[in-house]
Tab-separated table of C-alpha atoms in Angstrom:
chain	number	residue	atom	x	y	z
A	1	MET	CA	-70.393	141.583	146.722
A	2	SER	CA	-68.015	140.369	149.621
A	3	SER	CA	-67.152	136.692	149.579
A	4	ASP	CA	-65.325	134.270	151.738
A	5	ASP	CA	-62.308	135.481	149.958
A	6	ASP	CA	-62.488	138.781	151.603
A	7	ILE	CA	-63.101	137.977	155.004
A	8	SER	CA	-60.906	135.711	157.122
A	9	TRP	CA	-64.255	134.328	159.134
A	10	THR	CA	-62.282	132.302	161.296
A	11	LEU	CA	-60.079	134.996	162.508
A	12	LEU	CA	-63.659	137.162	163.963
A	13	ASP	CA	-64.557	136.611	167.603
A	14	LEU	CA	-68.283	136.476	168.233
A	15	ASP	CA	-68.848	140.425	168.367
A	16	GLU	CA	-66.975	140.836	165.150
A	17	LEU	CA	-69.103	138.105	163.310
A	18	ILE	CA	-72.069	140.037	164.397
A	19	ASP	CA	-70.595	143.274	163.368
A	20	THR	CA	-70.074	141.490	159.976
A	21	TYR	CA	-73.679	140.372	159.535
A	22	TRP	CA	-74.969	143.955	159.992
A	23	SER	CA	-72.193	145.572	158.016
A	24	THR	CA	-71.662	142.799	155.107
A	25	ILE	CA	-74.085	140.211	154.654
A	26	ALA	CA	-77.300	142.613	155.469
A	27	PRO	CA	-76.603	144.545	152.857
A	28	VAL	CA	-76.224	141.904	150.500
A	29	MET	CA	-79.971	140.492	151.698
A	30	ARG	CA	-81.768	143.813	151.264
A	31	GLU	CA	-80.182	143.563	147.717
A	32	ASP	CA	-81.811	140.104	147.023
A	33	GLY	CA	-85.063	141.379	148.528
A	34	LEU	CA	-84.848	139.696	151.828
A	35	ASP	CA	-85.095	141.908	154.884
A	36	PRO	CA	-82.289	140.776	157.035
A	37	GLU	CA	-83.921	141.616	160.486
A	38	ALA	CA	-86.706	139.088	159.797
A	39	ASP	CA	-85.681	136.789	156.925
A	40	ARG	CA	-83.357	134.136	157.884
A	41	PRO	CA	-80.916	133.302	155.322
A	42	THR	CA	-81.019	129.629	154.364
A	43	HIS	CA	-77.195	127.543	154.231
A	44	SER	CA	-77.505	127.812	150.848
A	45	TRP	CA	-78.352	131.394	150.261
A	46	LEU	CA	-75.331	131.909	152.361
A	47	SER	CA	-73.099	129.542	150.217
A	48	ALA	CA	-74.149	130.758	146.620
A	49	ASN	CA	-73.676	134.546	148.047
A	50	GLY	CA	-69.974	133.494	149.169
A	51	PHE	CA	-71.035	133.818	152.867
A	52	ARG	CA	-70.336	129.689	154.044
A	53	GLY	CA	-67.267	131.105	155.750
A	54	LEU	CA	-69.437	132.325	158.333
A	55	ILE	CA	-71.110	128.812	159.140
A	56	TYR	CA	-68.084	126.843	158.945
A	57	ALA	CA	-66.631	129.473	161.607
A	58	LEU	CA	-69.653	129.303	164.062
A	59	ARG	CA	-69.546	125.702	163.468
A	60	GLU	CA	-65.748	124.852	164.384
A	61	TYR	CA	-64.604	128.121	166.927
A	62	HIS	CA	-68.043	129.254	168.185
A	63	ASP	CA	-69.542	125.787	168.913
A	64	ARG	CA	-72.923	127.067	167.664
A	65	THR	CA	-75.175	126.533	164.533
A	66	PHE	CA	-75.905	129.606	162.289
A	67	GLY	CA	-79.923	129.214	163.863
A	68	GLU	CA	-78.172	129.743	167.204
A	69	PHE	CA	-76.129	132.590	166.018
A	70	TRP	CA	-79.330	134.165	164.505
A	71	SER	CA	-81.637	134.147	167.369
A	72	ASP	CA	-79.165	134.378	170.070
A	73	ASP	CA	-76.497	136.118	169.350
A	74	LEU	CA	-78.178	138.890	166.667
A	75	ASP	CA	-81.258	138.450	169.270
A	76	LEU	CA	-83.692	138.228	165.756
A	77	LYS	CA	-86.458	135.783	165.629
A	78	GLN	CA	-87.978	134.844	161.722
A	79	ASP	CA	-91.322	135.737	161.334
A	80	ALA	CA	-92.643	132.645	160.216
A	81	GLU	CA	-95.833	134.433	158.633
A	82	ARG	CA	-93.522	136.191	156.252
A	83	TYR	CA	-92.647	132.726	154.756
A	84	ASP	CA	-93.522	132.407	151.428
A	85	TRP	CA	-95.714	129.166	151.169
A	86	GLY	CA	-96.716	129.904	147.001
A	87	THR	CA	-100.346	130.847	148.399
A	88	SER	CA	-102.125	133.677	149.400
A	89	HIS	CA	-105.069	131.453	151.000
A	90	GLU	CA	-105.062	132.743	154.690
A	91	SER	CA	-107.063	129.383	156.085
A	92	THR	CA	-104.451	127.250	154.449
A	93	VAL	CA	-101.016	128.685	155.589
A	94	ASP	CA	-102.483	129.216	159.375
A	95	LEU	CA	-102.969	124.858	159.334
A	96	LEU	CA	-99.709	125.177	157.661
A	97	GLU	CA	-98.046	127.138	160.142
A	98	ALA	CA	-99.790	125.289	163.106
A	99	TYR	CA	-98.453	121.918	161.859
A	100	ILE	CA	-95.037	123.506	161.736
A	101	GLU	CA	-95.263	125.157	165.022
A	102	SER	CA	-96.983	121.718	166.501
A	103	GLN	CA	-93.803	119.610	165.458
A	104	ARG	CA	-91.548	122.182	166.633
A	105	GLU	CA	-93.190	121.868	170.465
A	106	ARG	CA	-94.407	118.233	170.468
A	107	GLY	CA	-92.106	117.011	168.069
A	108	GLU	CA	-88.952	118.823	169.394
A	109	LEU	CA	-88.366	120.051	166.013
A	110	SER	CA	-85.317	121.928	165.378
A	111	GLU	CA	-85.152	125.245	163.512
A	112	SER	CA	-83.406	124.038	160.678
A	113	SER	CA	-85.272	120.944	160.798
A	114	ALA	CA	-87.882	122.909	160.473
A	115	ASP	CA	-87.356	125.349	157.287
A	116	THR	CA	-86.239	121.791	155.319
A	117	LEU	CA	-90.212	120.871	156.509
A	118	ARG	CA	-91.585	124.269	155.410
A	119	TYR	CA	-89.468	123.934	152.105
A	120	ARG	CA	-90.397	120.402	151.101
A	121	ILE	CA	-94.005	121.105	151.717
A	122	ALA	CA	-94.371	124.506	150.258
A	123	LYS	CA	-92.589	122.512	147.049
A	124	TYR	CA	-95.761	120.575	147.282
A	125	VAL	CA	-98.152	123.714	147.902
A	126	ARG	CA	-96.717	125.835	144.617
A	127	ALA	CA	-97.205	122.563	142.583
A	128	TYR	CA	-100.891	122.226	143.830
A	129	ARG	CA	-101.289	125.596	143.061
A	130	ASP	CA	-100.198	125.228	139.574
A	131	ALA	CA	-101.272	122.141	139.028
A	132	ASN	CA	-105.230	122.789	139.750
A	133	ASP	CA	-105.239	126.704	139.223
A	134	SER	CA	-106.089	126.786	143.283
A	135	GLY	CA	-104.383	128.058	146.327
A	136	ASP	CA	-107.090	126.454	148.223
A	137	LEU	CA	-105.374	122.796	149.930
A	138	LEU	CA	-108.474	122.830	152.632
A	139	ASP	CA	-111.529	122.952	150.840
A	140	PRO	CA	-111.358	119.470	148.550
A	141	VAL	CA	-110.806	117.490	152.016
A	142	SER	CA	-112.905	119.734	153.971
A	143	ARG	CA	-114.930	117.236	156.719
A	144	ASP	CA	-117.859	120.021	155.814
A	145	GLY	CA	-117.170	120.108	152.257
A	146	ASP	CA	-119.170	118.639	149.492
A	147	VAL	CA	-116.015	117.660	147.159
A	148	PRO	CA	-116.114	114.167	146.419
A	149	ALA	CA	-112.774	112.132	147.967
A	150	TYR	CA	-111.856	110.682	144.760
A	151	GLU	CA	-111.892	114.791	143.383
A	152	ALA	CA	-109.494	115.741	146.585
A	153	THR	CA	-107.261	112.773	145.514
A	154	ASP	CA	-106.701	113.642	141.848
A	155	ALA	CA	-105.814	117.080	142.505
A	156	ALA	CA	-103.174	116.151	144.867
A	157	TRP	CA	-101.974	113.431	142.822
A	158	ALA	CA	-102.077	116.294	139.918
A	159	ALA	CA	-99.368	118.176	141.803
A	160	PHE	CA	-97.290	115.096	142.551
A	161	ASP	CA	-97.249	114.508	138.785
A	162	ARG	CA	-95.852	117.851	138.111
A	163	LEU	CA	-93.415	117.485	140.962
A	164	ASP	CA	-92.182	113.969	139.463
A	165	GLU	CA	-91.115	115.346	136.168
A	166	ALA	CA	-88.871	117.614	137.629
A	167	LEU	CA	-86.992	115.697	140.368
A	168	ALA	CA	-85.289	112.759	141.662
A	169	PRO	CA	-86.977	109.802	143.042
A	170	ARG	CA	-85.308	110.300	146.325
A	171	THR	CA	-86.304	113.925	147.341
A	172	MET	CA	-89.802	113.139	145.865
A	173	ARG	CA	-90.291	110.620	148.543
A	174	ARG	CA	-88.892	112.964	150.983
A	175	ILE	CA	-91.362	115.688	149.753
A	176	HIS	CA	-94.242	112.941	149.882
A	177	GLU	CA	-93.118	111.983	153.849
A	178	ALA	CA	-93.629	115.731	154.567
A	179	VAL	CA	-96.888	116.421	152.804
A	180	ASP	CA	-98.104	112.943	154.257
A	181	ASP	CA	-97.776	113.515	157.816
A	182	TRP	CA	-99.396	117.170	157.154
A	183	TYR	CA	-102.489	115.730	155.842
A	184	ALA	CA	-102.539	113.347	158.478
A	185	HIS	CA	-101.988	115.847	161.232
A	186	LEU	CA	-105.057	117.557	159.803
A	187	VAL	CA	-107.151	114.261	159.696
A	188	ARG	CA	-106.072	113.842	163.212
A	189	ARG	CA	-107.459	116.988	164.310
A	190	LYS	CA	-110.275	116.716	162.636
A	191	ARG	CA	-109.889	119.589	160.257
A	192	ALA	CA	-109.777	117.115	157.381
A	193	ALA	CA	-111.622	114.400	156.270
A	194	VAL	CA	-109.252	112.446	154.352
A	195	ASN	CA	-105.881	112.040	153.208
A	196	PRO	CA	-105.515	112.655	149.694
A	197	VAL	CA	-101.450	111.068	149.489
A	198	ALA	CA	-102.499	108.405	151.445
A	199	GLY	CA	-100.399	105.166	149.626
A	200	LEU	CA	-98.772	107.446	147.091
A	201	GLU	CA	-95.712	105.783	147.774
A	202	ASP	CA	-96.942	102.507	146.635
A	203	GLU	CA	-98.017	103.815	142.984
A	204	TYR	CA	-94.737	105.670	141.894
A	205	ARG	CA	-92.248	103.324	143.870
A	206	TRP	CA	-89.797	106.309	144.766
A	207	SER	CA	-87.403	104.345	146.972
A	208	ARG	CA	-87.467	101.468	144.301
A	209	ARG	CA	-86.576	103.894	141.679
A	210	ALA	CA	-84.358	105.861	143.476
A	211	ASN	CA	-82.202	102.458	144.176
A	212	GLY	CA	-82.434	101.600	140.351
A	213	THR	CA	-84.055	98.220	141.790
A	214	ASP	CA	-87.345	96.464	143.135
A	215	GLU	CA	-85.401	94.387	146.116
A	216	SER	CA	-82.541	95.628	148.139
A	217	PRO	CA	-80.902	99.204	148.187
A	218	SER	CA	-77.746	99.853	145.922
A	219	ASN	CA	-74.706	100.906	147.305
A	220	PRO	CA	-73.352	103.708	144.983
A	221	ALA	CA	-69.874	104.789	144.508
A	222	LEU	CA	-68.862	108.404	142.976
A	223	ASP	CA	-67.607	108.283	139.371
A	224	PRO	CA	-64.680	109.772	138.115
A	225	ASP	CA	-66.261	113.198	137.352
A	226	HIS	CA	-67.717	113.625	140.566
A	227	VAL	CA	-64.293	112.758	141.892
A	228	ARG	CA	-62.422	115.402	139.800
A	229	ALA	CA	-64.791	117.992	140.655
A	230	LEU	CA	-64.301	117.614	144.429
A	231	TYR	CA	-60.583	117.838	144.203
A	232	GLU	CA	-60.555	120.684	142.003
A	233	THR	CA	-62.860	122.170	144.468
A	234	ALA	CA	-61.059	121.699	147.437
A	235	THR	CA	-57.888	124.546	147.273
A	236	SER	CA	-56.350	124.059	150.495
A	237	ALA	CA	-53.589	121.487	151.266
A	238	GLY	CA	-56.420	119.589	154.300
A	239	GLY	CA	-59.198	119.508	151.713
A	240	ARG	CA	-56.802	118.061	148.673
A	241	LEU	CA	-55.853	115.505	151.410
A	242	LEU	CA	-59.016	114.572	152.519
A	243	VAL	CA	-60.685	113.886	148.754
A	244	VAL	CA	-57.309	111.754	148.296
A	245	ALA	CA	-57.427	109.743	151.338
A	246	LEU	CA	-60.910	108.917	150.940
A	247	CYS	CA	-61.112	108.430	146.932
A	248	GLY	CA	-57.338	107.810	146.280
A	249	TRP	CA	-56.398	105.497	149.361
A	250	GLY	CA	-60.035	104.098	150.267
A	251	LEU	CA	-59.503	105.303	154.093
A	252	ARG	CA	-63.252	105.338	156.285
A	253	SER	CA	-64.138	108.730	157.565
A	254	GLY	CA	-63.143	107.929	161.052
A	255	GLU	CA	-59.525	106.542	159.833
A	256	VAL	CA	-58.863	110.021	158.254
A	257	ALA	CA	-59.852	112.237	160.999
A	258	ALA	CA	-57.511	110.062	163.154
A	259	LEU	CA	-54.443	110.224	160.469
A	260	HIS	CA	-51.328	110.771	162.536
A	261	ARG	CA	-47.808	111.748	160.546
A	262	SER	CA	-46.184	108.545	162.327
A	263	GLN	CA	-48.625	106.747	160.155
A	264	LEU	CA	-47.274	107.630	156.936
A	265	VAL	CA	-44.151	106.145	155.434
A	266	LEU	CA	-43.664	108.260	152.225
A	267	ASP	CA	-40.418	107.293	151.584
A	268	PRO	CA	-40.405	103.489	152.495
A	269	PRO	CA	-36.572	101.631	152.035
A	270	ASP	CA	-35.900	99.410	149.320
A	271	ALA	CA	-38.166	101.277	146.440
A	272	ASP	CA	-41.471	99.577	148.656
A	273	VAL	CA	-44.364	101.599	147.862
A	274	PRO	CA	-45.562	104.194	150.029
A	275	HIS	CA	-48.242	103.602	152.600
A	276	VAL	CA	-50.441	104.534	156.100
A	277	GLU	CA	-49.858	102.219	158.602
A	278	PHE	CA	-52.772	101.218	161.123
A	279	GLU	CA	-52.081	98.847	164.214
A	280	GLU	CA	-55.358	97.714	164.217
A	281	ARG	CA	-57.926	97.904	161.208
A	282	LYS	CA	-61.417	96.785	161.390
A	283	ASN	CA	-62.149	94.247	158.722
A	284	GLY	CA	-58.776	94.914	156.733
A	285	PRO	CA	-54.866	95.038	156.445
A	286	GLY	CA	-52.729	96.604	158.731
A	287	GLN	CA	-51.454	98.533	156.017
A	288	VAL	CA	-53.269	100.636	152.935
A	289	SER	CA	-50.841	101.537	149.956
A	290	ILE	CA	-50.158	105.125	148.797
A	291	LEU	CA	-50.899	104.080	144.903
A	292	PHE	CA	-51.779	107.825	144.577
A	293	GLY	CA	-51.626	111.178	146.454
A	294	ARG	CA	-48.553	111.188	147.725
A	295	ASP	CA	-47.761	114.465	146.994
A	296	ALA	CA	-51.044	115.185	148.674
A	297	ALA	CA	-49.785	114.203	151.915
A	298	VAL	CA	-46.325	115.695	151.610
A	299	ASP	CA	-47.945	118.968	151.111
A	300	ARG	CA	-50.578	118.583	153.944
A	301	LEU	CA	-47.095	117.541	156.140
A	302	ALA	CA	-45.143	120.818	154.971
A	303	GLU	CA	-48.074	123.349	155.695
A	304	LEU	CA	-48.872	121.944	159.390
A	305	GLY	CA	-45.210	121.732	159.899
A	306	GLU	CA	-44.787	125.696	159.871
A	307	ARG	CA	-47.368	125.759	162.624
A	308	ASP	CA	-45.528	126.660	166.262
A	309	SER	CA	-47.374	123.892	167.710
A	310	TRP	CA	-48.515	120.719	166.122
A	311	ASN	CA	-49.585	117.336	167.563
A	312	GLY	CA	-48.738	115.610	164.458
A	313	TYR	CA	-52.299	114.805	163.468
A	314	LEU	CA	-53.277	115.291	159.626
A	315	PHE	CA	-56.282	117.149	160.873
A	316	PRO	CA	-55.508	118.412	164.585
A	317	SER	CA	-58.186	119.659	166.954
A	318	ALA	CA	-57.137	121.865	169.398
A	319	ARG	CA	-60.681	121.155	171.519
A	320	SER	CA	-60.992	117.718	171.335
A	321	ALA	CA	-59.631	115.197	174.010
A	322	SER	CA	-58.718	113.187	171.235
A	323	GLY	CA	-56.612	115.527	169.348
A	324	HIS	CA	-57.678	115.284	165.902
A	325	ARG	CA	-60.925	116.375	164.176
A	326	THR	CA	-63.651	113.753	164.855
A	327	ARG	CA	-65.182	111.496	161.965
A	328	GLN	CA	-68.580	113.835	161.976
A	329	THR	CA	-65.969	116.672	161.130
A	330	ILE	CA	-64.855	114.631	158.086
A	331	LEU	CA	-68.805	114.305	157.108
A	332	SER	CA	-69.462	117.724	157.412
A	333	ARG	CA	-66.231	118.721	155.364
A	334	PHE	CA	-67.174	115.944	152.603
A	335	ASP	CA	-70.585	117.369	152.606
A	336	ASP	CA	-69.368	121.536	152.327
A	337	LEU	CA	-66.740	120.105	149.187
A	338	ALA	CA	-69.738	118.555	147.494
A	339	GLU	CA	-72.279	121.029	147.858
A	340	ARG	CA	-69.279	123.107	146.288
A	341	ALA	CA	-68.210	120.934	143.839
A	342	GLY	CA	-71.512	120.880	142.480
A	343	LEU	CA	-72.163	117.143	142.945
A	344	PRO	CA	-75.935	115.933	142.210
A	345	ASP	CA	-78.185	116.243	145.494
A	346	ASP	CA	-79.080	112.438	144.977
A	347	ILE	CA	-76.547	109.702	143.482
A	348	ALA	CA	-78.562	106.409	142.589
A	349	GLY	CA	-81.090	108.099	144.883
A	350	THR	CA	-78.696	109.051	147.889
A	351	LYS	CA	-77.339	112.112	149.020
A	352	PRO	CA	-73.312	111.939	148.760
A	353	VAL	CA	-71.675	110.692	151.430
A	354	PRO	CA	-68.020	109.716	152.088
A	355	GLN	CA	-68.696	106.036	151.798
A	356	MET	CA	-69.266	106.580	148.375
A	357	ALA	CA	-65.684	107.756	147.837
A	358	ARG	CA	-64.310	104.755	149.196
A	359	ARG	CA	-67.018	102.590	147.155
A	360	PHE	CA	-65.114	104.626	144.655
A	361	TRP	CA	-61.765	103.108	145.243
A	362	TYR	CA	-62.948	99.942	145.501
A	363	ASP	CA	-64.717	99.689	142.088
A	364	ALA	CA	-61.448	101.125	140.481
A	365	TYR	CA	-58.943	98.453	142.455
A	366	SER	CA	-61.787	95.935	141.367
A	367	THR	CA	-61.225	96.548	137.649
A	368	THR	CA	-57.535	97.094	138.175
A	369	GLN	CA	-57.231	93.648	139.315
A	370	GLU	CA	-59.795	92.569	136.425
A	371	ALA	CA	-57.441	94.007	133.919
A	372	ILE	CA	-54.132	92.365	135.567
A	373	LEU	CA	-55.376	89.035	135.417
A	374	GLU	CA	-56.623	89.597	131.673
A	375	GLU	CA	-53.025	90.437	130.754
A	376	VAL	CA	-51.624	87.156	132.749
A	377	GLY	CA	-54.272	85.379	130.884
A	378	GLU	CA	-52.017	85.161	127.839
A	379	ILE	CA	-49.104	83.574	130.172
A	380	ALA	CA	-51.443	81.541	131.810
A	381	ALA	CA	-52.453	80.103	128.119
A	382	GLU	CA	-48.500	80.092	127.240
A	383	GLN	CA	-48.180	77.857	130.562
A	384	GLY	CA	-50.656	75.734	129.915
A	385	SER	CA	-52.807	76.953	133.086
A	386	ALA	CA	-56.322	77.422	133.153
A	387	SER	CA	-55.960	79.779	135.819
A	388	ALA	CA	-54.845	83.682	135.171
A	389	GLU	CA	-54.691	83.572	139.356
A	390	VAL	CA	-52.310	81.091	139.142
A	391	VAL	CA	-49.530	82.595	136.812
A	392	LEU	CA	-50.349	85.808	138.791
A	393	GLN	CA	-49.390	84.202	142.333
A	394	GLU	CA	-47.398	81.486	141.732
A	395	TYR	CA	-45.133	82.862	138.379
A	396	LEU	CA	-44.999	86.773	139.130
A	397	SER	CA	-42.835	88.419	141.744
A	398	PRO	CA	-44.510	89.874	144.607
A	399	GLU	CA	-42.497	93.133	143.007
A	400	ARG	CA	-43.819	92.170	139.584
A	401	ARG	CA	-47.676	92.176	140.986
A	402	ARG	CA	-47.011	95.374	143.046
A	403	ARG	CA	-45.814	97.375	139.756
A	404	LEU	CA	-48.660	96.252	137.507
A	405	ARG	CA	-51.132	97.378	140.684
A	406	ARG	CA	-49.370	100.892	141.124
A	407	GLU	CA	-50.010	101.312	136.864
A	408	TYR	CA	-53.397	100.092	136.470
A	409	MET	CA	-54.662	101.871	139.704
A	410	ARG	CA	-52.942	105.082	138.462
A	411	GLU	CA	-54.605	105.007	135.458
A	412	ARG	CA	-58.000	104.797	136.554
A	413	LEU	CA	-57.352	107.204	139.471
A	414	GLU	CA	-56.105	109.566	136.907
A	415	ASP	CA	-59.311	109.383	135.283
A	416	ALA	CA	-60.518	110.774	138.678
A	417	PHE	CA	-58.052	113.191	139.870
A	418	GLY	CA	-56.405	114.374	136.276
A	419	GLU	CA	-52.940	115.023	135.387
A	420	VAL	CA	-51.783	115.430	138.919
A	421	SER	CA	-48.593	113.835	140.559
A	422	THR	CA	-48.491	110.920	142.505
């Protein structure tokens, strides 16, 4: 099987990408039981089979999604009737497809969003079939049927009971929203008398379970294992710098996107700490210490310095008026890394995002401060001071405080990144 390692996707023009689809991807699809002329491969399928580079090349170099490439460039149309809903009950399939089509036309649903909606409802359909030994989802809710409403509700809830045993709360909430909307659509169109999943969220409390609280949403952070998986997956200098800047320096996504070589002070005079300088920074200082990951910055600078033309940005873009990548590109690259690194779909009920990397840094820094205060607490006791904070600020020199922070923070970052150089 071919893979990204075999194909230089970003060097191919559009016609060559089309040829590569038919010569390389299509045969793999046939081996997997898919029809390359009718079954549009999903992003997850492309990624699992080593073709994620195609998605990246289309987005970054040809300004189009894979869905647009499929329909406009390959001139293919997906046969919705071929979608495997998990039931052979024709009336059920007809109304499922009619609902998707209605959402596409009236709700202006994109192709990728339509695929996601199909996937979520199909999960329920299959669970319903397995729980009730029937793929007929219409008769129990029919306006002209004789099935009591409570039996229709019990059958639907049995399906969600089955799903709830295997899926995360956040995923369950999304599936419920999709199924609830479908049944509500049938009721509005007078195709059903009852929505059997209405109010189900109040019973399962997926939102609260996902957040781990019955009150306000949590702000989950990556843990050291997540960070290590991201760093080990990032094989390029740019990818490693992205992980270090987010997790090791605690930068925001927009700050990472706009990083410029002039901001990096990697060899400061007087043995000062390497740092990133900002002329202006939201809710924070204008300088961020590089306590870890200096080598990642050096490697990226060396890589970019070999280019014939380089504008100085660490994540440059020839097409952008700003000269650098956008925050959205950083989000997309992080999402790609998270998927390839095998991070969970949900972390405390939330999809992995760069903000979690920043929270990881803050958590690490917080525990660093706690460890330093614990150490100087002994000095406080000897000095007869009730406050370790006072000793830290009044009795330790700035250089000593910096050295302590570097030592403790390095230990915590090594737990995540492993034995790599600073």
